[in-house]
PDB file of C-alpha atoms in Angstrom:
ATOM      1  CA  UNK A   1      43.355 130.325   2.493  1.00 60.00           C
ATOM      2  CA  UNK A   2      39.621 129.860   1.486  1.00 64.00           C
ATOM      3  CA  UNK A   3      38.015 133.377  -0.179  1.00 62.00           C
ATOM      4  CA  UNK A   4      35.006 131.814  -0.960  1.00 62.00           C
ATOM      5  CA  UNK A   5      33.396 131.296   2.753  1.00 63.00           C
ATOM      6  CA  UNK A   6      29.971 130.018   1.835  1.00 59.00           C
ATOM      7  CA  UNK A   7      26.945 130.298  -0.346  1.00 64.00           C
ATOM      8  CA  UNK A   8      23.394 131.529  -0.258  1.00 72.00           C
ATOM      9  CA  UNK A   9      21.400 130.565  -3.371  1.00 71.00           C
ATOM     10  CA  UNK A  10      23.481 131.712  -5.871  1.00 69.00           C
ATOM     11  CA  UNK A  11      25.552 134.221  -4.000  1.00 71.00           C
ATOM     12  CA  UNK A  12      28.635 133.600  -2.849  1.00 68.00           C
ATOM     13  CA  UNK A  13      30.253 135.693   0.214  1.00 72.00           C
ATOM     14  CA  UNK A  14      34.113 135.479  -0.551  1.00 73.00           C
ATOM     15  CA  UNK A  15      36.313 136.322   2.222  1.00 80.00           C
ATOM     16  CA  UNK A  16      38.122 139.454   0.780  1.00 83.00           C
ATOM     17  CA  UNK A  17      35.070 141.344   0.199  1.00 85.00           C
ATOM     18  CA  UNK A  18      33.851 140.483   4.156  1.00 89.00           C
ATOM     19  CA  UNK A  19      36.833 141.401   5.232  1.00 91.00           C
ATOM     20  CA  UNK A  20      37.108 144.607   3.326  1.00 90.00           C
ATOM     21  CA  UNK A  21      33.081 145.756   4.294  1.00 92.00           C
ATOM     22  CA  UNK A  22      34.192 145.049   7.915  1.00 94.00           C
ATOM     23  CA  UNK A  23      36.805 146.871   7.647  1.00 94.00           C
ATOM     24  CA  UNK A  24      34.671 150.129   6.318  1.00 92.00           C
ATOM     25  CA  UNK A  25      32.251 149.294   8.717  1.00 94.00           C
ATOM     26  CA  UNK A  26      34.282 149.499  11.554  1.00 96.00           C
ATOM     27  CA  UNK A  27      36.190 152.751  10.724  1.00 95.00           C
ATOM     28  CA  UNK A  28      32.931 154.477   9.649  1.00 94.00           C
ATOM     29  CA  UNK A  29      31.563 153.165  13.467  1.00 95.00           C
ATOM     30  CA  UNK A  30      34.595 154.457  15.474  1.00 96.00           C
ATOM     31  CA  UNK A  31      35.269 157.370  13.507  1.00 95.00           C
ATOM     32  CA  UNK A  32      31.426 158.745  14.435  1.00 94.00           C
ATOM     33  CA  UNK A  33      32.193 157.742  17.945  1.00 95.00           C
ATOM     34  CA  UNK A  34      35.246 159.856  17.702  1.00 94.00           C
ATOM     35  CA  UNK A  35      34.227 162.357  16.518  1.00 94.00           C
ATOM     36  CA  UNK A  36      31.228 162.867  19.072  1.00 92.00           C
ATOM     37  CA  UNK A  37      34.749 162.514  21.718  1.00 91.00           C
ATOM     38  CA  UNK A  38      36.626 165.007  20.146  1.00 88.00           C
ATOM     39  CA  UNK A  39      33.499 167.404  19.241  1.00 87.00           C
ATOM     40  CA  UNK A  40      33.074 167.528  15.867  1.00 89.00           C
ATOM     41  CA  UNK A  41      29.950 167.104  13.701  1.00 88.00           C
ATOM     42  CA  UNK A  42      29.672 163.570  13.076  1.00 87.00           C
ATOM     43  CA  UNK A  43      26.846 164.031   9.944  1.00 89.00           C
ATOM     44  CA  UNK A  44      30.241 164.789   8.618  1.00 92.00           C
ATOM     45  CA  UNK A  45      31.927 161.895   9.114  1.00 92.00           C
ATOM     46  CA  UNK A  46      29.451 160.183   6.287  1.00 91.00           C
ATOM     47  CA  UNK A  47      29.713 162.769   3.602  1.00 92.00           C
ATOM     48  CA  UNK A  48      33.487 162.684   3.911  1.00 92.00           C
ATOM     49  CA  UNK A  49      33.830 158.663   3.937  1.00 90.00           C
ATOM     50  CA  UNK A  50      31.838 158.438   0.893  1.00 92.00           C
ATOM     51  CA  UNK A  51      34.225 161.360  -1.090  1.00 93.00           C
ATOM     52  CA  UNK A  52      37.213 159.302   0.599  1.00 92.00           C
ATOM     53  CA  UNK A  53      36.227 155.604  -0.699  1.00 90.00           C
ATOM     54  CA  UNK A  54      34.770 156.938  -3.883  1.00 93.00           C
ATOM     55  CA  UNK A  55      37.861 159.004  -5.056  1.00 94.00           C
ATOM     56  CA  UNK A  56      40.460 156.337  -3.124  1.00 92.00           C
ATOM     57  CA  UNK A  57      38.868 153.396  -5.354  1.00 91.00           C
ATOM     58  CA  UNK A  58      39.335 155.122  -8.511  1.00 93.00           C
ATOM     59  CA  UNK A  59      42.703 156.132  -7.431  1.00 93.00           C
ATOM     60  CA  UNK A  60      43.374 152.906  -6.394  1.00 90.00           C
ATOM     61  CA  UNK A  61      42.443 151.614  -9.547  1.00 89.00           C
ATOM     62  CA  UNK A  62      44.416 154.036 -11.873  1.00 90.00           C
ATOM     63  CA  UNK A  63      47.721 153.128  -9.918  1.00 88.00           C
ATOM     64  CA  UNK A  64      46.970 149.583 -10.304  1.00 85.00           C
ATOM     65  CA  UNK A  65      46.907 150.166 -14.098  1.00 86.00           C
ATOM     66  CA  UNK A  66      50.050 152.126 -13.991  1.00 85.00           C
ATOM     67  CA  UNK A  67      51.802 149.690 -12.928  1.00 81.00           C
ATOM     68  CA  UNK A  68      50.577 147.021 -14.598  1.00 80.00           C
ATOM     69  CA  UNK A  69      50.336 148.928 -18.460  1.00 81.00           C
ATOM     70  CA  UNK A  70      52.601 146.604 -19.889  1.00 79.00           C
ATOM     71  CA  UNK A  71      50.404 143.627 -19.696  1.00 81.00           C
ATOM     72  CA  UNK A  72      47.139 145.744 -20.747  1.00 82.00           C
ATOM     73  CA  UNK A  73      49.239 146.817 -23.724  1.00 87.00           C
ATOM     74  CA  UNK A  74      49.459 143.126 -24.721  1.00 85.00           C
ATOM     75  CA  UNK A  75      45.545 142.175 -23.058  1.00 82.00           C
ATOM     76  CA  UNK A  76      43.760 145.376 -23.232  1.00 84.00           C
ATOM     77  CA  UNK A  77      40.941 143.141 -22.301  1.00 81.00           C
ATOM     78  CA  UNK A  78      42.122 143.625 -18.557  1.00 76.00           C
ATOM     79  CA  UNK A  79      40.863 147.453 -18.202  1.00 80.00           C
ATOM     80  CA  UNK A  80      37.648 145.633 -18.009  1.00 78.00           C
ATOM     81  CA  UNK A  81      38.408 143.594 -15.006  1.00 76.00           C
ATOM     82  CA  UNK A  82      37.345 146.087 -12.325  1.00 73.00           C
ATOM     83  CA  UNK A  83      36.553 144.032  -9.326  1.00 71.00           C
ATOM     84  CA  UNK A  84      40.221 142.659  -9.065  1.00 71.00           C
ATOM     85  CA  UNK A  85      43.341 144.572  -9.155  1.00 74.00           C
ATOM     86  CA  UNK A  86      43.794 147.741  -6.733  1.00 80.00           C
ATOM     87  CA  UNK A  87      46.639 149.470  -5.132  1.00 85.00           C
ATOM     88  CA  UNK A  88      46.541 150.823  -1.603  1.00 88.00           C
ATOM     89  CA  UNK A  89      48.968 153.655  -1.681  1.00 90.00           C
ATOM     90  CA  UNK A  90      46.652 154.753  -4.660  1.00 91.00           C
ATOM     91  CA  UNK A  91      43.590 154.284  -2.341  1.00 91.00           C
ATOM     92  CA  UNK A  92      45.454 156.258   0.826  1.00 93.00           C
ATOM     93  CA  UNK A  93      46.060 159.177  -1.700  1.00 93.00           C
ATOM     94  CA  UNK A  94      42.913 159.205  -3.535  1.00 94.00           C
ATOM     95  CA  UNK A  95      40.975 159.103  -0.013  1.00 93.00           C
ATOM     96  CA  UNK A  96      43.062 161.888   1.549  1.00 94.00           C
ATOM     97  CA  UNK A  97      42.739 164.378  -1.468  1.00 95.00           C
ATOM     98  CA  UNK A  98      38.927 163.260  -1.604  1.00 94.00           C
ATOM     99  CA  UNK A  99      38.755 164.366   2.123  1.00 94.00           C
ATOM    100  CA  UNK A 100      40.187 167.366   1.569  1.00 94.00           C
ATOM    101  CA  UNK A 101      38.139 168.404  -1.019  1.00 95.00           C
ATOM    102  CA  UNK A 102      34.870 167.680   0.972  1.00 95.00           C
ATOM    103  CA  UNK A 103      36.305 169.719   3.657  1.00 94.00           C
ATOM    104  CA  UNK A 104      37.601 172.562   1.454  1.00 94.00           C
ATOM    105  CA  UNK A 105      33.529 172.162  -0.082  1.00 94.00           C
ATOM    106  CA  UNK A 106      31.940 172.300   3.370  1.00 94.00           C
ATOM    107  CA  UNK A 107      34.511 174.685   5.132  1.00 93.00           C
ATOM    108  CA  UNK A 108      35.932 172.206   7.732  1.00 93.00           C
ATOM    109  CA  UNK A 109      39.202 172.556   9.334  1.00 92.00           C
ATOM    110  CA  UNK A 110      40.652 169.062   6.994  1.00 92.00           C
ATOM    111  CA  UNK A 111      43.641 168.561   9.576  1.00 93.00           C
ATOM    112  CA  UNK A 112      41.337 168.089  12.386  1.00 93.00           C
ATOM    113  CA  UNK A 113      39.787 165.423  10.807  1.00 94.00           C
ATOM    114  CA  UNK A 114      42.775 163.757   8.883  1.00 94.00           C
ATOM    115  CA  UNK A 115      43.466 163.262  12.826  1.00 95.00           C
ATOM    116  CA  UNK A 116      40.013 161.872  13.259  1.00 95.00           C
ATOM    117  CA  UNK A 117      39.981 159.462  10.166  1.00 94.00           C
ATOM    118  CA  UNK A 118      43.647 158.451   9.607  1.00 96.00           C
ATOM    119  CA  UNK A 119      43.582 155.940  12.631  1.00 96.00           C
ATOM    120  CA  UNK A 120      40.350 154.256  11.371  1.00 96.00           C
ATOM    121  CA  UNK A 121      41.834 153.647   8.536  1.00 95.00           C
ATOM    122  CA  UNK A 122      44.808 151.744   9.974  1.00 97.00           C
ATOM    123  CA  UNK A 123      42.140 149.493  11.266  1.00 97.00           C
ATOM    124  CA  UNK A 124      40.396 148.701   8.195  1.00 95.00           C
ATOM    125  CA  UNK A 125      43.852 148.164   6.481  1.00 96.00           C
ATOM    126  CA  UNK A 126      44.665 145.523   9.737  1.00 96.00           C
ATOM    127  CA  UNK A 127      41.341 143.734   7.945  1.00 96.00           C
ATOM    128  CA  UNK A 128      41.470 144.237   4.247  1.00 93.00           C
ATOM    129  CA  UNK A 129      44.926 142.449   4.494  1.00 95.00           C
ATOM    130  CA  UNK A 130      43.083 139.689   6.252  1.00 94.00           C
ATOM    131  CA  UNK A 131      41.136 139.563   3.218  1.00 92.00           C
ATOM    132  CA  UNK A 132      43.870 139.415   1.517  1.00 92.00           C
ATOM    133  CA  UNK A 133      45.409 136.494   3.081  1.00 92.00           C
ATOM    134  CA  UNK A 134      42.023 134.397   2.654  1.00 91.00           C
ATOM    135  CA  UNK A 135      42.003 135.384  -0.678  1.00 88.00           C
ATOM    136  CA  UNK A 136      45.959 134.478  -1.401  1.00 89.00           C
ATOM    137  CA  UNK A 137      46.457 137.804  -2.748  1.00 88.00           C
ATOM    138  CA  UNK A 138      49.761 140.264  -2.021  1.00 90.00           C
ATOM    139  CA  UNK A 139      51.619 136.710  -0.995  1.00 93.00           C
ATOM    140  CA  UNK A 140      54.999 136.670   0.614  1.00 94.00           C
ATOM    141  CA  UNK A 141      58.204 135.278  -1.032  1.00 94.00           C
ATOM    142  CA  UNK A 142      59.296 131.511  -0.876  1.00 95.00           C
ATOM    143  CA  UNK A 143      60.420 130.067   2.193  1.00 94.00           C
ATOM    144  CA  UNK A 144      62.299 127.590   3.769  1.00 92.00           C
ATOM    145  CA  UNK A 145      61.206 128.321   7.124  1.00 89.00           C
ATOM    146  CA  UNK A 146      58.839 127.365   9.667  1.00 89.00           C
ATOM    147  CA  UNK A 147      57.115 130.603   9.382  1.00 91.00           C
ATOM    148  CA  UNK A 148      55.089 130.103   5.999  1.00 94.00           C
ATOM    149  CA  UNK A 149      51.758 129.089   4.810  1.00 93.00           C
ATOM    150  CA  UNK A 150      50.983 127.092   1.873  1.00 94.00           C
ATOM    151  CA  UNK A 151      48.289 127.717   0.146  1.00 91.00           C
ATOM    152  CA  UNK A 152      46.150 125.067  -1.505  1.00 89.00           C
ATOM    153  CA  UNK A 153      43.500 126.606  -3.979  1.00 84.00           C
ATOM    154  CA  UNK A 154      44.768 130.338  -4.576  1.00 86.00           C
ATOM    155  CA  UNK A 155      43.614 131.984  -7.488  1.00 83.00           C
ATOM    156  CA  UNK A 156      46.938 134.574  -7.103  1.00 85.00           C
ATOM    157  CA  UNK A 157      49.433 133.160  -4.599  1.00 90.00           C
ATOM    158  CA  UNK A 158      51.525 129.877  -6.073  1.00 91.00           C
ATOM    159  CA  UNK A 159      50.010 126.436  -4.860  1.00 92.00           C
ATOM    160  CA  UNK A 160      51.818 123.834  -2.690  1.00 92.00           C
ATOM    161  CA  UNK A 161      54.810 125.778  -2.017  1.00 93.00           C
ATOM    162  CA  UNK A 162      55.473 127.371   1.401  1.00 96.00           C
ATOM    163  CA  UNK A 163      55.295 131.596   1.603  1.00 96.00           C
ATOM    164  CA  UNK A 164      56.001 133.425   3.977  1.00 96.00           C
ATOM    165  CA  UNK A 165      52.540 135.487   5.455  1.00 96.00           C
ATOM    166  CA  UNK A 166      53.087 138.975   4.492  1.00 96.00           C
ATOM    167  CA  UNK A 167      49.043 139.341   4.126  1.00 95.00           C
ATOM    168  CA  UNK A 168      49.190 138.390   8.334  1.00 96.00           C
ATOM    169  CA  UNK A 169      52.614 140.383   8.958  1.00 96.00           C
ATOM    170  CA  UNK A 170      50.654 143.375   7.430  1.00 97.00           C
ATOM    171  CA  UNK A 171      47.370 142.915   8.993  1.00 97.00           C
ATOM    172  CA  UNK A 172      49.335 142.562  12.417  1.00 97.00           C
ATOM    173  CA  UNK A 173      51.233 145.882  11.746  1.00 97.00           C
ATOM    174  CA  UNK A 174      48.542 147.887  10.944  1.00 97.00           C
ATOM    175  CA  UNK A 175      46.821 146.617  14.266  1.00 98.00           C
ATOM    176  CA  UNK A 176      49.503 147.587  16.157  1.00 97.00           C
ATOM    177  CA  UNK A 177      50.125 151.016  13.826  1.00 97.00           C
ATOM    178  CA  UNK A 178      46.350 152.224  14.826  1.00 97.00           C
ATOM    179  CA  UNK A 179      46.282 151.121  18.547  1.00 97.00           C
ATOM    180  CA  UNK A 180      49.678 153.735  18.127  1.00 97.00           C
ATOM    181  CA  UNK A 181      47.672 156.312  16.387  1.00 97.00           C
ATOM    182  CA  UNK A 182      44.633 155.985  19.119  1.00 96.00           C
ATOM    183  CA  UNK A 183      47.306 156.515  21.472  1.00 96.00           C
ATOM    184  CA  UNK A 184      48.772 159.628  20.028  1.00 95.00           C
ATOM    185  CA  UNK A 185      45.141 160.839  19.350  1.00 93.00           C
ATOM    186  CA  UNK A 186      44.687 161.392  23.718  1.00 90.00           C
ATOM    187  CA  UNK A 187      47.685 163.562  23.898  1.00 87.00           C
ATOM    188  CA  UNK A 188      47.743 167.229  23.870  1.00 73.00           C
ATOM    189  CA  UNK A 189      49.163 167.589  19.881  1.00 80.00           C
ATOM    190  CA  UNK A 190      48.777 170.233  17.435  1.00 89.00           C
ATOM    191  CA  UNK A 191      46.023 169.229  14.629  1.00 91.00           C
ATOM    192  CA  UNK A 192      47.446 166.734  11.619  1.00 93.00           C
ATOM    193  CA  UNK A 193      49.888 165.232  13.890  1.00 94.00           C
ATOM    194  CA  UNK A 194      48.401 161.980  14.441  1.00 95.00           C
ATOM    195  CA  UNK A 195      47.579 162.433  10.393  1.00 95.00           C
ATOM    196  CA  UNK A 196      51.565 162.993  10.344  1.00 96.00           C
ATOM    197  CA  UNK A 197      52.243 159.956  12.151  1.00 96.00           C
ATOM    198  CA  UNK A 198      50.320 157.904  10.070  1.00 97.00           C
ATOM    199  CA  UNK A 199      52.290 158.469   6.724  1.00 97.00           C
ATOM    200  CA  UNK A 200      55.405 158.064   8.874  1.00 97.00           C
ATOM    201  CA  UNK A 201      54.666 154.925  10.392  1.00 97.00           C
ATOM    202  CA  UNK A 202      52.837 153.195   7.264  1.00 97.00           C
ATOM    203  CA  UNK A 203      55.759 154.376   4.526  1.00 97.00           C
ATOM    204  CA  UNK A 204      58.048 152.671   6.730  1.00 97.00           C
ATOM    205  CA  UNK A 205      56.470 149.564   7.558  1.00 96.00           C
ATOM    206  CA  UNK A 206      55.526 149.150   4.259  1.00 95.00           C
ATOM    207  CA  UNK A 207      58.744 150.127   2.871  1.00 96.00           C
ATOM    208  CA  UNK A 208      60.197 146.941   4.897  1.00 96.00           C
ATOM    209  CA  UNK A 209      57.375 144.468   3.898  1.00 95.00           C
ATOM    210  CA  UNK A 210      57.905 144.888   0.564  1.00 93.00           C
ATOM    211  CA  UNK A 211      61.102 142.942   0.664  1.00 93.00           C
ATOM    212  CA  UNK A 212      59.022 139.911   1.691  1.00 94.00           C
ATOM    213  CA  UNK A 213      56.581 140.467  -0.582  1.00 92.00           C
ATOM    214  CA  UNK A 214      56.617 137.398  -3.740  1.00 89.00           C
ATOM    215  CA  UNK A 215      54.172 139.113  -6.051  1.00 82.00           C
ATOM    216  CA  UNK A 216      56.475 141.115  -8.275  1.00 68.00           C
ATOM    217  CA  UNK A 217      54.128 141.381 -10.898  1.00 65.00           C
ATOM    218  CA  UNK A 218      53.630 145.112  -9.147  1.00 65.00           C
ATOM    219  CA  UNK A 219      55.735 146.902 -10.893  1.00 71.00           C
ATOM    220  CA  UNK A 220      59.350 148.586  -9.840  1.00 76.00           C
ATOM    221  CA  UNK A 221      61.292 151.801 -10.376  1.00 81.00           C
ATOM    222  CA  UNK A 222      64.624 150.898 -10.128  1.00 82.00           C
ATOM    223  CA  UNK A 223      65.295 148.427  -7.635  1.00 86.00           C
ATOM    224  CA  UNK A 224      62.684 149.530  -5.871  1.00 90.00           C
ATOM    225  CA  UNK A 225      59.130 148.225  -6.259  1.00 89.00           C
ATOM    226  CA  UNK A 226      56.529 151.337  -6.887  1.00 87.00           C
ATOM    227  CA  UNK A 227      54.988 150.972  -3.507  1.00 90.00           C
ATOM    228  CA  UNK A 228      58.835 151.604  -1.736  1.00 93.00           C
ATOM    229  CA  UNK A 229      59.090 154.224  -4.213  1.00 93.00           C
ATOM    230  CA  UNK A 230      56.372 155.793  -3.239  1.00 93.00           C
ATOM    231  CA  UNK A 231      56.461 155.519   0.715  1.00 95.00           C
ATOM    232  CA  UNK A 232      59.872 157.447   0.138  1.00 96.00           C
ATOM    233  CA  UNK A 233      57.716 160.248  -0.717  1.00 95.00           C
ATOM    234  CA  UNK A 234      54.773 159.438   1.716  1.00 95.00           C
ATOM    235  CA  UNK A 235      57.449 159.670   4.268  1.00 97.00           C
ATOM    236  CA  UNK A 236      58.478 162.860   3.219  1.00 97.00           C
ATOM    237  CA  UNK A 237      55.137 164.605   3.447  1.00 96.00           C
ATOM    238  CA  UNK A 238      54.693 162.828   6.713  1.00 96.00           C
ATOM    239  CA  UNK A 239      57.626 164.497   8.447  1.00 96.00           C
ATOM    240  CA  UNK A 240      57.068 167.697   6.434  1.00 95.00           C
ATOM    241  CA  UNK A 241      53.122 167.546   7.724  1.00 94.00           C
ATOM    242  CA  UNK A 242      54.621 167.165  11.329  1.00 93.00           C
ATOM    243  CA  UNK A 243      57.214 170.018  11.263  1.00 92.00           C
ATOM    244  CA  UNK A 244      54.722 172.597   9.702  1.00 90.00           C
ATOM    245  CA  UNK A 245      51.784 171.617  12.673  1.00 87.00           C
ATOM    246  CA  UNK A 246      54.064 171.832  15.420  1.00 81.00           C
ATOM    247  CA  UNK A 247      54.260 175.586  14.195  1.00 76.00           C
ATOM    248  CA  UNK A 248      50.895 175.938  13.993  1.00 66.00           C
ATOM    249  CA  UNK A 249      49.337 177.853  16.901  1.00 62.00           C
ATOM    250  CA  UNK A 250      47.713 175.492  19.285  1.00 60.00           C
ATOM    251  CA  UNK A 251      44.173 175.879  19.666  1.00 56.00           C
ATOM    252  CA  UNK A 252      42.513 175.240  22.776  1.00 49.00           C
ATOM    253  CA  UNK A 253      40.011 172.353  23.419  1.00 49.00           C
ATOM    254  CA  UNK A 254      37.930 170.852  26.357  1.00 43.00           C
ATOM    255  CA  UNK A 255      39.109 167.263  27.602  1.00 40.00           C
ATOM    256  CA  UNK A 256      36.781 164.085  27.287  1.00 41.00           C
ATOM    257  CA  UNK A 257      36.716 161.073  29.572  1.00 38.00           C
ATOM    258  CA  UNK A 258      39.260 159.710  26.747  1.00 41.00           C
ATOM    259  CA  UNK A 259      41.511 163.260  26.442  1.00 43.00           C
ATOM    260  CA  UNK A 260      39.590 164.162  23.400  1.00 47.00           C
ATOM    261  CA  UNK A 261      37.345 166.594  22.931  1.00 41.00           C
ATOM    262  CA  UNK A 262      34.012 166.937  24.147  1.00 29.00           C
TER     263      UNK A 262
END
């Protein structure tokens, strides 16, 4: 609705930037809290965000110009446009292969702390799509409905015409999907089973949203856009990642006040 919030001198805090540092902010805070609960070192917790975000921006960045090649054939000028233009399944992946090799670097058992990070980052999704809807980015389709919002000076979503909120449909759902995932964190399951649970539940709530999604400009395969495309396969690693830890031996662990770890 309004990304740029106010000014100080000459700098200008926008709205999707604030959104997206609280986001980080707040999964980097809970995940060290976390992972004092569940007993594992959090000095790690820092090294591994910074591999995550580093390699998850890049990634995010490359997928973005995938699926956008065909207008940076015509305007190669847009490679140079890095502060806009990112793609979150591209972030999810880059992040988890980043953790993993941080882990695999420092010898740390990576499904323990998929389990650990995965629901923080549900939470900082819930407020980079607020971000998103300040900023009129990833807007919904046209509406006739009660349910839209009309944006008035969007750089990205169309002007004067009602959408529906996808940005505050997402950002709802991904509340919900980590309050799930903190849930599932206080029972007894095997490690990478929350992590499971999170590809699960994001492929197919994004899968769905992208149907009300109104910024084509994405990219499809088919007649589906790349993000459904790719949540078909998210999915699939999800519910492979679940069946293989349930086989995985169990290994025993003291109880917290919360039912994690001490």
């Amino acid at each position: 609705m309004k990304n740029n919030l106010f000014s100080i001198g000459g700098f200008t805090i926008h709205g999707y930037g604030l959104m997206i540092g609280i986001g980080f902010l707040a999964a980097y805070l809970l995940s060290d809290y976390r992972a004092r609960k569940k007993g594992l070192d959090p000095d790690h917790v820092f090294g591994l965000a910074v591999w995550a975000i580093v390699i998850g921006l890049v990634s995010a960045k490359l997928l973005y110009y995938i699926t956008t090649i065909d207008e940076i054939i015509k305007n190669p000028g847009l490679l140079l446009d890095i502060p806009n233009g990112f793609v979150v399944y591209g972030g999810i992946i880059g992040g988890i292969i980043g953790g993993y090799v941080y882990c695999r670097k420092h010898r740390l058992e990576f499904l323990r702390y998929v389990d650990l990070i995965l629901p923080a980052v549900a939470l900082a999704q819930g407020f980079g799509r607020l971000g998103c809807f300040l900023a009129g980015c990833c807007y919904g389709r046209v509406t006739e409905s009660s349910f839209a919002i009309v944006f008035k000076d969007s750089a990205y979503a169309p002007n004067n015409v009602p959408l529906l909120p996808t940005q505050l449909m997402s950002s709802g759902l991904n509340f919900l999907h980590f309050f799930l995932l903190i849930w599932l964190s206080r029972k007894s399951l095997h490690d990478g089973q929350v992590g499971a649970a999170y590809l699960i539940c994001y492929s197919i709530g994004r899968f769905v949203m992208e149907f009300f999604r109104g910024d084509l400009i994405r990219g499809s395969v088919g007649s589906l856009s790349t993000s459904q495309f790719i949540s078909l396969f998210m999915a699939a690693a999800g519910l492979l990642l679940m069946a293989v830890s349930r086989k995985a031996p169990q290994e025993k662990r003291g109880s917290g006040p919360e039912g994690e770890g001490t």
